[in-house]
Amino acid sequence: MRPVVIAANWKMHTTPADAGELAVAIAGATRQPGVIRVICPPYLSLDAVRRAVADEGIEVGAQNVHHEASGAFTGEVSAAMLAGLATWVILGHSERRRDAGETDALVNRKLARALASGLRPIVCVGEQLADRDAGTAEAVVADQVRGCLAGLDAETLLAGGLVIAYEPVWAIGTGRTASGADAAAMSAAIRSVLAQVGSPALAEATPVLYGGSVTAANVGEFLIEPSIDGALVGGASLKPDEMAGIVARAAVTATARAVVDAASRPAGGGA
Ligand code: 13P
């Protein structure tokens, strides 16, 4: 079964002076078995968070990376600069698509860079409200997935631990969420693209997270869906109490999956 992942996207919040303290509070509130926890602070807080959670089993991610290895790119951050600071990276977040003009083609180049650099990618996709109202949400997201993964082979994506985050743009920071059923339908649509452009094994292995106004109160609606493997959390990820509830609920799903896994192994089968 796929792992359960709760990733915190701190966006442009915290400073190097206060990020470590917040990370420690979150670590203490989320010690649950079976859940992969990832904190993605701003670049400048990566080191503080990494140091703060070094013994907590929490993984650290960046919120972006440049597509080129190095060069004349003022103000940018390369994958090599992240070495030792982050092991994950968020790519193509809708706020970067909106504010930095990131396209699927650019996200595709960033994804290739992340995979080549050993950064585990969380590729973000999601439709606008107009797309959902027009009934084209699944087609729009399928196109995004195809564009972001173009030219990358299934083995490379599998080895790199590809994660997809489905974040409907209209649900980000609005307090409004997709229904669990809608998110599950989108996850199935994403997996069918992964099977087409990659392989059935890639579709089966790739965690699909839901993101958009996730809280401790509503995360259960998503985690009850077998095709949803966790959450990419924005605003609530800055609140240790919220993270405690979110990760506790995720641990229920992780435990249930472990039981199914154990039951599906052949009886008497050794290691
Ligand atoms: P909110 O949880 O604040 O809606 O943000 C979601 C998000 O963009 C996570 O990447």
Coordinates of C-alpha atoms and ligand atoms in Angstrom, one line a residue:
M1 CA 0.0 0.0 0.0
R2 CA 1.1 3.6 -0.6
P3 CA 2.5 5.6 2.3
V4 CA 0.5 8.3 4.0
V5 CA 2.2 11.7 3.7
I6 CA 1.4 15.0 5.5
A7 CA 3.3 17.9 4.1
A8 CA 3.3 21.3 5.6
N9 CA 3.7 24.2 3.1
W10 CA 4.6 27.2 5.3
K11 CA 4.6 29.5 2.2
M12 CA 6.1 32.9 3.0
H13 CA 5.7 32.6 6.8
T14 CA 8.3 32.3 9.6
T15 CA 11.8 33.7 9.8
P16 CA 15.1 31.9 10.6
A17 CA 14.6 33.1 14.2
D18 CA 11.2 31.6 14.8
A19 CA 11.0 28.7 12.4
G20 CA 12.9 26.2 14.6
E21 CA 10.6 26.8 17.6
L22 CA 7.5 26.2 15.4
A23 CA 9.0 23.0 13.9
V24 CA 9.8 21.7 17.4
A25 CA 6.2 22.4 18.5
I26 CA 4.9 20.6 15.5
A27 CA 7.2 17.7 15.9
G28 CA 6.1 17.2 19.5
A29 CA 2.5 17.4 18.6
T30 CA 2.7 14.9 15.7
R31 CA 4.6 11.9 17.0
Q32 CA 2.4 9.3 15.3
P33 CA 3.5 6.0 13.8
G34 CA 3.4 5.3 10.1
V35 CA 3.0 8.8 8.7
I36 CA 5.6 10.6 6.6
R37 CA 5.8 14.1 7.9
V38 CA 7.4 16.8 5.8
I39 CA 7.9 20.5 6.6
C40 CA 8.5 22.9 3.7
P41 CA 9.5 26.3 5.2
P42 CA 10.9 29.2 3.2
Y43 CA 14.4 28.7 1.9
L44 CA 15.9 30.9 4.6
S45 CA 14.3 28.8 7.4
L46 CA 15.4 25.4 6.0
D47 CA 18.5 25.2 8.1
A48 CA 16.7 26.2 11.3
V49 CA 14.0 23.6 10.7
R50 CA 16.4 20.9 9.7
R51 CA 18.4 21.4 12.9
A52 CA 15.3 21.6 15.0
V53 CA 13.8 18.3 13.8
A54 CA 17.0 16.4 13.1
D55 CA 16.0 13.7 15.7
E56 CA 12.3 13.7 15.1
G57 CA 12.0 11.7 11.9
I58 CA 10.5 14.8 10.2
E59 CA 11.7 15.4 6.6
V60 CA 12.4 18.8 5.2
G61 CA 11.4 20.2 1.8
A62 CA 11.9 23.4 -0.2
Q63 CA 9.0 25.2 -1.8
N64 CA 10.7 25.5 -5.2
V65 CA 13.9 24.9 -7.1
H66 CA 15.4 26.4 -10.3
H67 CA 15.4 24.2 -13.4
E68 CA 19.0 25.0 -14.3
A69 CA 22.0 23.6 -12.4
S70 CA 23.7 27.0 -12.0
G71 CA 24.2 30.2 -14.0
A72 CA 23.2 33.8 -14.3
F73 CA 19.8 33.6 -12.6
T74 CA 19.7 36.4 -10.1
G75 CA 17.7 35.6 -6.9
E76 CA 17.2 31.9 -7.8
V77 CA 18.1 28.8 -5.8
S78 CA 19.6 25.7 -7.4
A79 CA 19.2 22.1 -6.4
A80 CA 22.9 21.9 -5.4
M81 CA 22.3 24.7 -2.9
L82 CA 19.6 22.7 -1.2
A83 CA 21.9 19.7 -0.6
G84 CA 22.0 19.0 3.1
L85 CA 19.1 21.3 3.8
A86 CA 16.1 19.6 2.1
T87 CA 15.3 16.2 0.7
W88 CA 11.9 17.1 -0.8
V89 CA 10.7 19.9 -3.0
I90 CA 7.3 21.3 -3.9
L91 CA 7.0 22.1 -7.7
G92 CA 4.4 24.0 -9.6
H93 CA 2.4 25.3 -6.7
S94 CA -0.5 27.3 -8.0
E95 CA 0.8 30.4 -6.3
R96 CA 4.0 30.1 -8.3
R97 CA 2.0 29.4 -11.5
R98 CA 0.0 32.6 -10.7
D99 CA 2.8 34.9 -9.4
A100 CA 5.9 33.7 -11.2
G101 CA 4.2 32.6 -14.4
E102 CA 5.3 28.9 -14.0
T103 CA 4.0 26.7 -16.8
D104 CA 3.7 23.0 -17.1
A105 CA 6.7 23.1 -19.4
L106 CA 8.8 24.8 -16.8
V107 CA 7.6 22.5 -14.0
N108 CA 8.6 19.7 -16.2
R109 CA 12.2 21.0 -16.4
K110 CA 12.2 21.6 -12.6
L111 CA 10.9 18.0 -12.1
A112 CA 13.8 16.7 -14.2
R113 CA 16.2 18.7 -12.2
A114 CA 14.8 17.6 -8.9
L115 CA 14.9 13.9 -9.9
A116 CA 18.5 14.2 -11.1
S117 CA 19.4 15.9 -7.8
G118 CA 17.8 13.4 -5.5
L119 CA 15.1 15.8 -4.3
R120 CA 11.7 14.0 -3.8
P121 CA 9.2 16.0 -5.8
I122 CA 5.7 17.0 -4.9
V123 CA 4.2 18.2 -8.2
C124 CA 1.1 20.4 -7.7
V125 CA -1.8 20.4 -10.1
G126 CA -5.3 21.8 -9.8
E127 CA -8.1 23.5 -11.8
Q128 CA -9.5 27.0 -11.5
L129 CA -13.1 27.5 -10.4
A130 CA -14.2 28.3 -14.0
D131 CA -12.8 24.9 -15.1
R132 CA -14.8 23.1 -12.4
D133 CA -18.0 25.0 -13.2
A134 CA -17.5 24.2 -16.9
G135 CA -17.1 20.5 -16.2
T136 CA -13.5 20.4 -17.5
A137 CA -11.7 20.0 -14.2
E138 CA -10.5 16.5 -14.9
A139 CA -9.4 17.3 -18.4
V140 CA -7.5 20.4 -17.2
V141 CA -5.7 18.5 -14.5
A142 CA -4.9 15.5 -16.8
D143 CA -3.3 18.0 -19.2
Q144 CA -1.2 19.5 -16.3
V145 CA 0.0 16.0 -15.3
R146 CA 0.9 15.2 -18.9
G147 CA 2.8 18.5 -19.3
C148 CA 4.6 18.2 -16.0
L149 CA 5.8 14.6 -16.7
A150 CA 6.5 14.9 -20.4
G151 CA 9.6 12.9 -21.5
L152 CA 10.3 11.5 -18.1
D153 CA 10.2 7.7 -17.9
A154 CA 8.3 5.7 -15.4
E155 CA 11.3 4.1 -13.8
T156 CA 12.9 7.5 -13.1
L157 CA 9.7 8.8 -11.6
L158 CA 9.2 5.7 -9.5
A159 CA 12.8 5.8 -8.3
G160 CA 12.5 9.4 -7.5
G161 CA 9.4 8.9 -5.4
L162 CA 7.1 11.2 -7.3
V163 CA 4.2 12.6 -5.3
I164 CA 1.3 14.5 -6.9
A165 CA -0.7 17.1 -4.9
Y166 CA -4.1 17.9 -6.2
E167 CA -4.9 21.4 -5.1
P168 CA -8.0 22.9 -6.7
V169 CA -7.1 26.6 -6.9
W170 CA -10.5 27.7 -5.6
A171 CA -10.0 25.8 -2.4
I172 CA -6.6 27.3 -1.5
G173 CA -6.8 29.8 1.4
T174 CA -10.6 30.1 1.0
G175 CA -11.8 27.8 3.7
R176 CA -13.7 26.0 0.9
T177 CA -12.7 22.4 0.1
A178 CA -13.5 20.0 -2.6
S179 CA -15.7 17.1 -1.4
G180 CA -13.8 13.9 -0.6
A181 CA -15.6 12.2 -3.4
D182 CA -14.5 14.9 -5.9
A183 CA -10.9 14.7 -4.7
A184 CA -11.1 10.9 -5.0
A185 CA -12.4 11.1 -8.6
M186 CA -9.6 13.5 -9.5
S187 CA -7.1 11.2 -7.9
A188 CA -8.4 8.3 -10.1
A189 CA -8.1 10.6 -13.1
I190 CA -4.6 11.5 -12.2
R191 CA -3.7 7.8 -11.8
S192 CA -5.1 6.9 -15.2
V193 CA -2.8 9.6 -16.7
L194 CA 0.1 8.2 -14.8
A195 CA -0.7 4.7 -16.2
Q196 CA -0.9 6.1 -19.7
V197 CA 2.2 8.2 -19.8
G198 CA 4.2 6.2 -17.3
S199 CA 3.2 2.7 -16.3
P200 CA 0.5 0.9 -14.2
A201 CA 3.2 0.4 -11.5
L202 CA 3.8 4.2 -11.4
A203 CA 0.1 4.8 -11.1
E204 CA -0.2 2.4 -8.3
A205 CA 2.8 3.6 -6.4
T206 CA 2.5 7.4 -6.6
P207 CA 1.0 9.0 -3.6
V208 CA -1.7 11.6 -4.5
L209 CA -2.2 14.2 -1.8
Y210 CA -5.2 16.6 -1.4
G211 CA -4.5 20.3 -0.7
G212 CA -6.8 23.3 -0.1
S213 CA -8.0 24.6 3.2
V214 CA -7.2 21.2 4.9
T215 CA -7.7 21.3 8.7
A216 CA -7.9 18.8 11.5
A217 CA -11.7 19.0 11.3
N218 CA -12.0 18.2 7.6
V219 CA -8.9 16.0 6.8
G220 CA -10.9 12.8 7.6
E221 CA -13.2 13.4 4.6
F222 CA -10.1 13.0 2.3
L223 CA -8.2 10.4 4.2
I224 CA -11.2 8.0 4.2
E225 CA -10.8 7.8 0.4
P226 CA -8.4 4.9 -0.5
S227 CA -7.1 6.9 -3.5
I228 CA -6.0 9.9 -1.4
D229 CA -2.7 9.3 0.4
G230 CA -2.3 12.4 2.5
A231 CA -2.5 16.2 2.5
L232 CA -0.5 19.2 1.5
V233 CA -1.4 21.7 4.2
G234 CA -1.1 25.5 4.1
G235 CA -2.5 27.8 6.7
A236 CA -3.3 25.0 9.3
S237 CA 0.3 23.8 9.0
L238 CA 1.5 26.8 11.0
K239 CA -0.6 25.7 14.0
P240 CA 0.8 22.8 16.1
D241 CA -2.7 21.9 17.4
E242 CA -4.1 21.6 13.9
M243 CA -1.1 19.6 12.8
A244 CA -1.6 17.3 15.8
G245 CA -5.2 16.6 14.6
I246 CA -4.2 16.2 11.0
V247 CA -1.4 13.8 11.6
A248 CA -3.4 11.8 14.2
R249 CA -6.1 11.2 11.6
A250 CA -3.4 10.3 9.0
A251 CA -2.0 7.7 11.5
V252 CA -5.4 6.0 11.6
T253 CA -5.3 5.6 7.8
A254 CA -1.6 4.5 7.9
T255 CA -2.4 1.9 10.5
A256 CA -5.4 0.6 8.5
R257 CA -3.3 0.3 5.4
A258 CA -0.6 -1.6 7.4
V259 CA -3.2 -4.1 8.5
V260 CA -4.5 -4.6 5.0
D261 CA -0.9 -5.0 3.8
A262 CA -0.1 -7.6 6.5
A263 CA -3.3 -9.5 5.7
S264 CA -2.5 -9.6 2.0
R265 CA 0.9 -11.2 2.5
P266 CA 0.9 -15.0 2.0
A267 CA 0.5 -16.9 5.3
G268 CA 3.7 -18.2 6.6
G269 CA 5.7 -16.1 4.2
G270 CA 9.0 -15.1 5.7
A271 CA 10.8 -11.8 5.3
Ligands
13P1 P1 -4.4 26.3 2.5 O1 -4.4 25.0 3.3 O2 -4.0 27.5 3.3 O3 -5.6 26.5 1.8 O4 -3.2 26.2 1.4 C1 -3.2 25.0 0.7 C2 -1.9 25.0 -0.1 O5 -1.7 25.8 -1.0 C3 -0.9 24.0 0.3 O6 0.1 24.0 -0.7

